[in-house]
mmCIF file of C-alpha atoms in Angstrom:
data_model
loop_
_atom_site.group_PDB
_atom_site.id
_atom_site.type_symbol
_atom_site.label_atom_id
_atom_site.label_comp_id
_atom_site.label_asym_id
_atom_site.label_seq_id
_atom_site.Cartn_x
_atom_site.Cartn_y
_atom_site.Cartn_z
ATOM 1 C CA UNK A 1 44.680 -27.568 27.624
ATOM 2 C CA UNK A 2 45.095 -30.231 30.556
ATOM 3 C CA UNK A 3 47.255 -33.068 29.812
ATOM 4 C CA UNK A 4 47.153 -34.209 33.275
ATOM 5 C CA UNK A 5 46.248 -38.132 33.049
ATOM 6 C CA UNK A 6 43.431 -39.446 35.273
ATOM 7 C CA UNK A 7 44.627 -40.956 38.472
ATOM 8 C CA UNK A 8 44.187 -44.581 37.088
ATOM 9 C CA UNK A 9 44.598 -46.268 33.890
ATOM 10 C CA UNK A 10 40.992 -47.129 33.958
ATOM 11 C CA UNK A 11 39.627 -43.625 34.726
ATOM 12 C CA UNK A 12 38.650 -41.897 38.236
ATOM 13 C CA UNK A 13 37.394 -44.098 41.092
ATOM 14 C CA UNK A 14 35.543 -42.932 44.478
ATOM 15 C CA UNK A 15 38.919 -43.740 46.102
ATOM 16 C CA UNK A 16 40.956 -41.392 44.095
ATOM 17 C CA UNK A 17 38.435 -38.766 45.646
ATOM 18 C CA UNK A 18 39.390 -39.777 49.164
ATOM 19 C CA UNK A 19 36.683 -41.935 50.041
ATOM 20 C CA UNK A 20 37.118 -45.783 50.802
ATOM 21 C CA UNK A 21 33.924 -47.934 50.424
ATOM 22 C CA UNK A 22 36.221 -51.136 51.716
ATOM 23 C CA UNK A 23 36.976 -48.920 54.627
ATOM 24 C CA UNK A 24 33.286 -48.394 55.539
ATOM 25 C CA UNK A 25 32.196 -51.698 54.950
ATOM 26 C CA UNK A 26 35.155 -52.751 57.048
ATOM 27 C CA UNK A 27 33.729 -50.518 59.852
ATOM 28 C CA UNK A 28 30.192 -52.359 59.552
ATOM 29 C CA UNK A 29 31.586 -55.519 60.143
ATOM 30 C CA UNK A 30 33.859 -54.227 63.178
ATOM 31 C CA UNK A 31 30.913 -52.798 64.837
ATOM 32 C CA UNK A 32 28.080 -55.059 64.301
ATOM 33 C CA UNK A 33 28.913 -57.121 67.231
ATOM 34 C CA UNK A 34 28.805 -54.290 69.337
ATOM 35 C CA UNK A 35 25.479 -53.164 68.033
ATOM 36 C CA UNK A 36 24.123 -56.857 68.315
ATOM 37 C CA UNK A 37 25.068 -56.795 72.023
ATOM 38 C CA UNK A 38 22.335 -53.842 72.588
ATOM 39 C CA UNK A 39 19.780 -55.894 71.599
ATOM 40 C CA UNK A 40 16.509 -55.895 73.638
ATOM 41 C CA UNK A 41 12.560 -56.672 73.149
ATOM 42 C CA UNK A 42 11.403 -54.952 70.194
ATOM 43 C CA UNK A 43 14.584 -54.857 68.227
ATOM 44 C CA UNK A 44 16.406 -58.039 67.091
ATOM 45 C CA UNK A 45 17.251 -57.337 63.586
ATOM 46 C CA UNK A 46 20.698 -57.147 62.049
ATOM 47 C CA UNK A 47 22.598 -54.225 60.789
ATOM 48 C CA UNK A 48 22.954 -53.249 57.291
ATOM 49 C CA UNK A 49 19.050 -52.631 56.014
ATOM 50 C CA UNK A 50 18.194 -49.174 54.854
ATOM 51 C CA UNK A 51 16.423 -48.434 57.962
ATOM 52 C CA UNK A 52 15.939 -49.990 61.879
ATOM 53 C CA UNK A 53 12.770 -51.442 62.859
ATOM 54 C CA UNK A 54 11.220 -51.554 66.421
ATOM 55 C CA UNK A 55 8.089 -52.985 67.998
ATOM 56 C CA UNK A 56 6.671 -51.349 70.708
ATOM 57 C CA UNK A 57 4.328 -53.931 71.534
ATOM 58 C CA UNK A 58 7.255 -56.530 72.018
ATOM 59 C CA UNK A 59 8.506 -53.915 74.389
ATOM 60 C CA UNK A 60 5.524 -54.137 76.752
ATOM 61 C CA UNK A 61 3.492 -51.134 75.551
ATOM 62 C CA UNK A 62 -0.176 -51.053 75.552
ATOM 63 C CA UNK A 63 -0.865 -47.527 74.352
ATOM 64 C CA UNK A 64 2.366 -45.582 74.071
ATOM 65 C CA UNK A 65 3.309 -42.186 72.974
ATOM 66 C CA UNK A 66 6.801 -42.032 71.000
ATOM 67 C CA UNK A 67 9.065 -39.487 71.930
ATOM 68 C CA UNK A 68 12.188 -38.435 69.905
ATOM 69 C CA UNK A 69 15.408 -36.820 70.958
ATOM 70 C CA UNK A 70 18.545 -35.635 69.084
ATOM 71 C CA UNK A 71 21.915 -33.951 69.940
ATOM 72 C CA UNK A 72 25.522 -33.934 69.795
ATOM 73 C CA UNK A 73 28.636 -34.041 72.026
ATOM 74 C CA UNK A 74 29.574 -30.274 70.929
ATOM 75 C CA UNK A 75 33.287 -29.006 71.222
ATOM 76 C CA UNK A 76 34.303 -32.058 73.469
ATOM 77 C CA UNK A 77 35.228 -33.671 70.514
ATOM 78 C CA UNK A 78 37.982 -31.226 70.056
ATOM 79 C CA UNK A 79 39.655 -32.284 73.239
ATOM 80 C CA UNK A 80 39.012 -36.100 72.047
ATOM 81 C CA UNK A 81 40.677 -35.407 68.754
ATOM 82 C CA UNK A 82 43.493 -33.623 69.981
ATOM 83 C CA UNK A 83 44.226 -36.131 73.159
ATOM 84 C CA UNK A 84 43.202 -39.247 71.684
ATOM 85 C CA UNK A 85 40.160 -39.579 74.060
ATOM 86 C CA UNK A 86 37.686 -41.122 71.786
ATOM 87 C CA UNK A 87 36.457 -44.221 73.896
ATOM 88 C CA UNK A 88 33.847 -42.163 76.176
ATOM 89 C CA UNK A 89 32.349 -39.554 73.585
ATOM 90 C CA UNK A 90 29.858 -42.048 72.389
ATOM 91 C CA UNK A 91 28.773 -42.480 75.887
ATOM 92 C CA UNK A 92 28.311 -38.847 75.971
ATOM 93 C CA UNK A 93 26.228 -39.056 72.477
ATOM 94 C CA UNK A 94 23.757 -41.551 74.198
ATOM 95 C CA UNK A 95 23.466 -39.788 77.362
ATOM 96 C CA UNK A 96 22.716 -36.362 76.053
ATOM 97 C CA UNK A 97 19.874 -37.892 74.255
ATOM 98 C CA UNK A 98 18.436 -40.571 76.345
ATOM 99 C CA UNK A 99 18.269 -38.348 79.439
ATOM 100 C CA UNK A 100 16.249 -35.883 77.181
ATOM 101 C CA UNK A 101 13.833 -38.664 76.835
ATOM 102 C CA UNK A 102 13.565 -39.436 80.412
ATOM 103 C CA UNK A 103 12.686 -36.050 81.635
ATOM 104 C CA UNK A 104 9.317 -36.611 79.740
ATOM 105 C CA UNK A 105 8.901 -39.875 81.502
ATOM 106 C CA UNK A 106 9.993 -41.952 78.520
ATOM 107 C CA UNK A 107 11.926 -45.169 78.465
ATOM 108 C CA UNK A 108 14.790 -44.976 75.561
ATOM 109 C CA UNK A 109 13.984 -47.622 73.159
ATOM 110 C CA UNK A 110 16.429 -47.380 70.078
ATOM 111 C CA UNK A 111 19.385 -45.237 69.129
ATOM 112 C CA UNK A 112 20.855 -44.396 65.619
ATOM 113 C CA UNK A 113 24.055 -42.508 65.185
ATOM 114 C CA UNK A 114 25.706 -40.403 62.580
ATOM 115 C CA UNK A 115 29.333 -40.195 62.451
ATOM 116 C CA UNK A 116 31.223 -37.791 59.421
ATOM 117 C CA UNK A 117 35.039 -37.611 59.006
ATOM 118 C CA UNK A 118 36.997 -36.455 56.460
ATOM 119 C CA UNK A 119 38.854 -39.669 55.822
ATOM 120 C CA UNK A 120 37.610 -42.806 57.630
ATOM 121 C CA UNK A 121 40.005 -43.978 60.549
ATOM 122 C CA UNK A 122 38.244 -47.497 61.306
ATOM 123 C CA UNK A 123 39.999 -48.056 64.692
ATOM 124 C CA UNK A 124 38.910 -44.302 65.993
ATOM 125 C CA UNK A 125 35.551 -44.802 64.762
ATOM 126 C CA UNK A 126 35.064 -48.229 66.363
ATOM 127 C CA UNK A 127 36.242 -46.839 69.441
ATOM 128 C CA UNK A 128 33.747 -44.202 69.302
ATOM 129 C CA UNK A 129 30.982 -46.791 68.472
ATOM 130 C CA UNK A 130 32.019 -48.989 71.139
ATOM 131 C CA UNK A 131 31.065 -46.032 73.409
ATOM 132 C CA UNK A 132 27.761 -45.480 71.893
ATOM 133 C CA UNK A 133 26.739 -49.193 72.239
ATOM 134 C CA UNK A 134 28.220 -48.994 75.899
ATOM 135 C CA UNK A 135 26.002 -45.775 76.313
ATOM 136 C CA UNK A 136 23.064 -47.791 74.751
ATOM 137 C CA UNK A 137 23.622 -50.629 77.206
ATOM 138 C CA UNK A 138 23.514 -48.226 80.101
ATOM 139 C CA UNK A 139 20.359 -46.507 78.705
ATOM 140 C CA UNK A 140 18.817 -49.860 78.166
ATOM 141 C CA UNK A 141 17.958 -49.131 74.270
ATOM 142 C CA UNK A 142 19.179 -50.661 71.233
ATOM 143 C CA UNK A 143 21.662 -49.619 68.916
ATOM 144 C CA UNK A 144 19.630 -50.002 65.499
ATOM 145 C CA UNK A 145 21.341 -48.324 62.978
ATOM 146 C CA UNK A 146 23.301 -45.236 61.832
ATOM 147 C CA UNK A 147 25.258 -43.500 59.218
ATOM 148 C CA UNK A 148 29.061 -43.524 58.663
ATOM 149 C CA UNK A 149 29.854 -40.522 56.328
ATOM 150 C CA UNK A 150 33.382 -39.926 54.571
ATOM 151 C CA UNK A 151 33.422 -36.511 53.527
ATOM 152 C CA UNK A 152 36.862 -35.244 52.029
ATOM 153 C CA UNK A 153 36.959 -31.378 51.999
ATOM 154 C CA UNK A 154 34.058 -31.197 54.739
ATOM 155 C CA UNK A 155 36.397 -32.184 57.816
ATOM 156 C CA UNK A 156 40.250 -31.587 58.143
ATOM 157 C CA UNK A 157 42.477 -34.140 59.051
ATOM 158 C CA UNK A 158 41.373 -36.407 61.833
ATOM 159 C CA UNK A 159 38.602 -34.244 62.543
ATOM 160 C CA UNK A 160 35.104 -35.887 62.918
ATOM 161 C CA UNK A 161 31.194 -34.990 64.280
ATOM 162 C CA UNK A 162 28.755 -37.094 65.736
ATOM 163 C CA UNK A 163 25.006 -36.871 66.435
ATOM 164 C CA UNK A 164 22.841 -39.046 67.854
ATOM 165 C CA UNK A 165 18.995 -39.530 67.493
ATOM 166 C CA UNK A 166 16.971 -41.682 70.085
ATOM 167 C CA UNK A 167 13.520 -42.876 70.318
ATOM 168 C CA UNK A 168 11.301 -43.561 73.344
ATOM 169 C CA UNK A 169 7.969 -44.644 74.363
ATOM 170 C CA UNK A 170 5.664 -43.906 77.519
ATOM 171 C CA UNK A 171 2.207 -44.876 78.059
ATOM 172 C CA UNK A 172 -0.084 -42.057 77.563
ATOM 173 C CA UNK A 173 -1.077 -41.670 81.108
ATOM 174 C CA UNK A 174 2.586 -41.528 82.342
ATOM 175 C CA UNK A 175 3.870 -38.805 80.037
ATOM 176 C CA UNK A 176 5.608 -36.429 82.474
ATOM 177 C CA UNK A 177 4.506 -32.807 81.475
ATOM 178 C CA UNK A 178 5.482 -31.102 84.697
ATOM 179 C CA UNK A 179 1.820 -30.394 85.182
ATOM 180 C CA UNK A 180 1.721 -31.807 88.623
ATOM 181 C CA UNK A 181 4.285 -30.021 90.259
ATOM 182 C CA UNK A 182 3.119 -27.518 93.192
ATOM 183 C CA UNK A 183 4.579 -25.308 95.524
ATOM 184 C CA UNK A 184 5.953 -27.063 98.056
ATOM 185 C CA UNK A 185 7.585 -29.854 96.332
ATOM 186 C CA UNK A 186 11.147 -30.816 96.712
ATOM 187 C CA UNK A 187 14.146 -30.683 94.403
ATOM 188 C CA UNK A 188 16.174 -33.574 94.509
ATOM 189 C CA UNK A 189 19.894 -33.358 92.738
ATOM 190 C CA UNK A 190 21.374 -36.321 91.058
ATOM 191 C CA UNK A 191 25.145 -35.963 91.162
ATOM 192 C CA UNK A 192 26.971 -35.574 87.979
ATOM 193 C CA UNK A 193 30.102 -37.137 86.679
ATOM 194 C CA UNK A 194 31.786 -34.225 85.833
ATOM 195 C CA UNK A 195 31.207 -31.924 83.106
ATOM 196 C CA UNK A 196 29.401 -33.949 80.930
ATOM 197 C CA UNK A 197 28.877 -32.193 77.622
ATOM 198 C CA UNK A 198 28.367 -28.691 77.777
ATOM 199 C CA UNK A 199 30.552 -25.718 78.812
ATOM 200 C CA UNK A 200 33.448 -27.179 76.799
ATOM 201 C CA UNK A 201 33.926 -23.847 74.642
ATOM 202 C CA UNK A 202 34.931 -22.076 77.913
ATOM 203 C CA UNK A 203 37.098 -25.006 79.391
ATOM 204 C CA UNK A 204 39.175 -25.130 75.831
ATOM 205 C CA UNK A 205 39.113 -21.312 76.135
ATOM 206 C CA UNK A 206 40.594 -21.581 79.858
ATOM 207 C CA UNK A 207 43.169 -24.638 78.934
ATOM 208 C CA UNK A 208 44.534 -22.515 76.033
ATOM 209 C CA UNK A 209 44.943 -19.192 78.126
ATOM 210 C CA UNK A 210 46.384 -21.024 81.246
ATOM 211 C CA UNK A 211 48.161 -23.254 79.222
ATOM 212 C CA UNK A 212 47.043 -26.502 81.168
ATOM 213 C CA UNK A 213 49.059 -29.581 80.658
ATOM 214 C CA UNK A 214 46.218 -32.105 80.016
ATOM 215 C CA UNK A 215 48.552 -35.016 80.427
ATOM 216 C CA UNK A 216 49.492 -34.441 83.630
ATOM 217 C CA UNK A 217 47.889 -35.360 87.318
ATOM 218 C CA UNK A 218 45.055 -32.834 87.764
ATOM 219 C CA UNK A 219 46.074 -30.225 90.721
ATOM 220 C CA UNK A 220 42.816 -31.172 92.389
ATOM 221 C CA UNK A 221 43.309 -34.814 92.227
ATOM 222 C CA UNK A 222 46.807 -36.339 91.835
ATOM 223 C CA UNK A 223 45.372 -39.569 90.830
ATOM 224 C CA UNK A 224 43.666 -38.539 87.788
ATOM 225 C CA UNK A 225 45.026 -36.925 84.378
ATOM 226 C CA UNK A 226 43.311 -33.519 84.037
ATOM 227 C CA UNK A 227 42.091 -34.773 80.478
ATOM 228 C CA UNK A 228 40.653 -37.755 82.105
ATOM 229 C CA UNK A 229 38.747 -35.512 84.419
ATOM 230 C CA UNK A 230 37.455 -33.455 81.902
ATOM 231 C CA UNK A 231 36.566 -36.152 79.594
ATOM 232 C CA UNK A 232 34.785 -38.142 81.963
ATOM 233 C CA UNK A 233 31.647 -39.350 80.133
ATOM 234 C CA UNK A 234 28.177 -37.818 80.843
ATOM 235 C CA UNK A 235 26.044 -39.899 83.464
ATOM 236 C CA UNK A 236 23.033 -41.773 82.137
ATOM 237 C CA UNK A 237 20.364 -41.851 84.776
ATOM 238 C CA UNK A 238 17.802 -43.937 83.097
ATOM 239 C CA UNK A 239 18.301 -47.177 85.277
ATOM 240 C CA UNK A 240 18.112 -45.353 88.633
ATOM 241 C CA UNK A 241 15.083 -42.899 87.384
ATOM 242 C CA UNK A 242 12.994 -45.210 85.102
ATOM 243 C CA UNK A 243 11.164 -47.413 87.934
ATOM 244 C CA UNK A 244 10.241 -44.336 89.688
ATOM 245 C CA UNK A 245 8.709 -42.828 86.770
ATOM 246 C CA UNK A 246 6.664 -45.805 85.856
ATOM 247 C CA UNK A 247 5.464 -45.728 89.481
ATOM 248 C CA UNK A 248 4.456 -42.332 88.977
ATOM 249 C CA UNK A 249 6.819 -41.232 92.132
ATOM 250 C CA UNK A 250 8.322 -37.974 90.115
ATOM 251 C CA UNK A 251 6.391 -34.833 89.476
ATOM 252 C CA UNK A 252 9.190 -33.668 86.890
ATOM 253 C CA UNK A 253 12.438 -34.086 85.466
ATOM 254 C CA UNK A 254 15.301 -31.438 84.674
ATOM 255 C CA UNK A 255 18.493 -32.518 82.435
ATOM 256 C CA UNK A 256 21.024 -30.121 83.494
ATOM 257 C CA UNK A 257 22.805 -29.391 80.155
ATOM 258 C CA UNK A 258 24.014 -25.814 78.303
ATOM 259 C CA UNK A 259 22.315 -22.889 80.355
ATOM 260 C CA UNK A 260 23.112 -25.042 83.697
ATOM 261 C CA UNK A 261 20.786 -25.287 86.749
ATOM 262 C CA UNK A 262 19.532 -21.756 86.166
ATOM 263 C CA UNK A 263 17.805 -22.391 82.583
ATOM 264 C CA UNK A 264 17.128 -25.892 82.509
ATOM 265 C CA UNK A 265 15.136 -26.577 85.902
ATOM 266 C CA UNK A 266 12.456 -23.808 85.086
ATOM 267 C CA UNK A 267 11.664 -25.558 81.388
ATOM 268 C CA UNK A 268 9.661 -28.166 83.576
ATOM 269 C CA UNK A 269 8.080 -26.097 85.612
ATOM 270 C CA UNK A 270 4.183 -25.119 85.376
ATOM 271 C CA UNK A 271 3.173 -21.327 86.022
ATOM 272 C CA UNK A 272 3.317 -19.946 88.957
ATOM 273 C CA UNK A 273 5.979 -22.127 90.516
ATOM 274 C CA UNK A 274 9.649 -20.961 91.196
ATOM 275 C CA UNK A 275 12.538 -23.275 91.843
ATOM 276 C CA UNK A 276 14.444 -21.908 95.000
ATOM 277 C CA UNK A 277 18.007 -23.645 94.962
ATOM 278 C CA UNK A 278 20.436 -23.415 97.679
ATOM 279 C CA UNK A 279 23.984 -23.811 96.778
ATOM 280 C CA UNK A 280 25.133 -24.700 100.314
ATOM 281 C CA UNK A 281 23.190 -27.629 100.038
ATOM 282 C CA UNK A 282 26.067 -29.786 98.351
ATOM 283 C CA UNK A 283 29.622 -29.811 98.040
ATOM 284 C CA UNK A 284 30.841 -28.435 95.079
ATOM 285 C CA UNK A 285 32.963 -30.807 92.925
ATOM 286 C CA UNK A 286 36.906 -30.224 92.972
ATOM 287 C CA UNK A 287 36.645 -30.005 89.073
ATOM 288 C CA UNK A 288 34.115 -27.327 89.161
ATOM 289 C CA UNK A 289 36.024 -25.544 91.842
ATOM 290 C CA UNK A 290 38.989 -25.743 89.768
ATOM 291 C CA UNK A 291 37.334 -24.491 86.857
ATOM 292 C CA UNK A 292 35.741 -21.819 88.636
ATOM 293 C CA UNK A 293 39.232 -20.741 90.128
ATOM 294 C CA UNK A 294 40.829 -20.990 87.006
ATOM 295 C CA UNK A 295 38.466 -18.736 85.326
ATOM 296 C CA UNK A 296 37.755 -16.269 87.988
ATOM 297 C CA UNK A 297 34.073 -17.318 87.253
ATOM 298 C CA UNK A 298 31.244 -15.704 89.403
ATOM 299 C CA UNK A 299 28.924 -17.978 91.186
ATOM 300 C CA UNK A 300 26.058 -16.530 89.181
ATOM 301 C CA UNK A 301 28.012 -17.567 85.864
ATOM 302 C CA UNK A 302 28.829 -21.214 87.217
ATOM 303 C CA UNK A 303 24.973 -21.542 87.670
ATOM 304 C CA UNK A 304 24.057 -20.713 84.321
ATOM 305 C CA UNK A 305 27.172 -22.203 82.203
ATOM 306 C CA UNK A 306 27.872 -25.479 84.067
ATOM 307 C CA UNK A 307 25.832 -28.297 85.877
ATOM 308 C CA UNK A 308 28.011 -27.369 89.232
ATOM 309 C CA UNK A 309 27.994 -31.037 89.867
ATOM 310 C CA UNK A 310 24.122 -31.765 89.372
ATOM 311 C CA UNK A 311 23.358 -34.128 86.346
ATOM 312 C CA UNK A 312 19.443 -34.285 86.688
ATOM 313 C CA UNK A 313 16.795 -32.573 89.118
ATOM 314 C CA UNK A 314 14.013 -34.659 90.255
ATOM 315 C CA UNK A 315 10.995 -32.955 91.588
ATOM 316 C CA UNK A 316 8.760 -34.843 93.898
ATOM 317 C CA UNK A 317 6.072 -34.780 96.738
ATOM 318 C CA UNK A 318 7.242 -33.510 99.850
ATOM 319 C CA UNK A 319 6.035 -36.578 101.586
ATOM 320 C CA UNK A 320 7.997 -38.755 98.780
ATOM 321 C CA UNK A 321 11.053 -37.351 98.912
ATOM 322 C CA UNK A 322 12.907 -39.314 101.437
ATOM 323 C CA UNK A 323 11.919 -42.462 99.901
ATOM 324 C CA UNK A 324 12.636 -41.552 96.480
ATOM 325 C CA UNK A 325 16.206 -40.108 97.506
ATOM 326 C CA UNK A 326 16.773 -43.724 99.129
ATOM 327 C CA UNK A 327 15.401 -45.412 96.305
ATOM 328 C CA UNK A 328 17.777 -43.466 94.120
ATOM 329 C CA UNK A 329 20.792 -44.097 96.276
ATOM 330 C CA UNK A 330 19.785 -48.037 96.342
ATOM 331 C CA UNK A 331 20.065 -47.634 92.313
ATOM 332 C CA UNK A 332 23.669 -46.056 92.890
ATOM 333 C CA UNK A 333 22.911 -42.294 92.581
ATOM 334 C CA UNK A 334 23.789 -39.708 94.833
ATOM 335 C CA UNK A 335 20.544 -37.630 95.675
ATOM 336 C CA UNK A 336 20.510 -34.705 97.455
ATOM 337 C CA UNK A 337 17.723 -32.456 98.520
ATOM 338 C CA UNK A 338 18.647 -29.256 97.073
ATOM 339 C CA UNK A 339 15.886 -27.186 97.222
ATOM 340 C CA UNK A 340 11.972 -26.671 96.800
ATOM 341 C CA UNK A 341 9.231 -25.309 94.697
ATOM 342 C CA UNK A 342 7.729 -21.947 95.645
ATOM 343 C CA UNK A 343 5.062 -19.742 94.479
ATOM 344 C CA UNK A 344 6.176 -17.133 91.936
ATOM 345 C CA UNK A 345 7.257 -16.150 88.555
ATOM 346 C CA UNK A 346 8.131 -19.326 86.634
ATOM 347 C CA UNK A 347 12.237 -19.571 86.791
ATOM 348 C CA UNK A 348 14.842 -20.462 88.989
ATOM 349 C CA UNK A 349 16.790 -18.733 92.192
ATOM 350 C CA UNK A 350 20.098 -20.053 93.124
ATOM 351 C CA UNK A 351 21.397 -18.581 96.275
ATOM 352 C CA UNK A 352 24.698 -18.902 98.219
ATOM 353 C CA UNK A 353 26.921 -17.381 100.989
ATOM 354 C CA UNK A 354 30.606 -16.591 100.883
ATOM 355 C CA UNK A 355 31.370 -20.012 101.479
ATOM 356 C CA UNK A 356 29.533 -21.381 98.695
ATOM 357 C CA UNK A 357 31.158 -21.455 95.113
ATOM 358 C CA UNK A 358 33.874 -19.355 96.356
ATOM 359 C CA UNK A 359 31.077 -16.125 96.664
ATOM 360 C CA UNK A 360 32.569 -13.045 97.935
ATOM 361 C CA UNK A 361 29.559 -12.667 100.177
ATOM 362 C CA UNK A 362 26.039 -13.603 100.051
ATOM 363 C CA UNK A 363 24.936 -13.941 96.159
ATOM 364 C CA UNK A 364 22.056 -14.723 94.023
ATOM 365 C CA UNK A 365 21.549 -15.983 90.685
ATOM 366 C CA UNK A 366 18.135 -15.511 88.807
ATOM 367 C CA UNK A 367 16.359 -16.474 85.674
ATOM 368 C CA UNK A 368 12.701 -15.979 84.713
ATOM 369 C CA UNK A 369 11.380 -18.394 82.162
#
């Protein structure tokens, strides 16, 4: 017989099981102004309802198709937890979803987040959501709701997980399918802001095996701590690319995420088209060179693991390439001509010489879609 008395004189409570409803309510109150700051035409309701509402007509659409995307931040969260770097991962969360909508020609309209932890830490959660709100402002979408789940026994210590859900719209005749891409089209690469949110399982393995001192200046940049270089938020390309998409000046877009350049660029190509990328067309960022040297990573593996300094690839007509690159530069992006589209089996080939990406001679990385 168990004679252990209940945790309180009046019986068990949810708090006894490790869940604080009061903490959850306090978080909602803390983040409400953050969400309110992301309002845009079509979304002006307060947080707290059972669902968010968006009006596409109020956003100016006549015959819209809705496009949805969801994603997470991956094991980059492990570094955020271990090194108290929670402020940028919310931007990563929005970027991974909003950039994926963009490649289909869609304007991000609204965003919802899911935050799960073993024990809700209001200060950490508020920092994360502040980053989400910042990302939403950069993407031009409204943070209209979300879910905060406190689940003791599912997550250990200060661990938490994130998921994001974004919905966008595109006028039916502006949906970007890649069908307009032709051999001879130019590939413009938009510079990344760092590792973004892919490849961190390998980054963390290198950190452990090489004994990196994360809180010290990076070997490749003494003005930046290594952990801050690694945690730089994913770049959001919406503001620069959306006007060009609405004007019909871009034939295809590829968001460079897991799988690197090799596997992501072919996803937007039609049959009979192959991307040819010249690794010597841009200078490999020092962070990427550091990762490659630390892991003795072959150029071919770099091309299929990391973004290698290119976070988004735009496919444009040859007679539009210079003008589009100039428009992107005016919008604050670094846009470089990194290759072209050629006739051939659908896929991607990245080529370089001994001076490119620490190659030991001429090298080729290839992927057939």
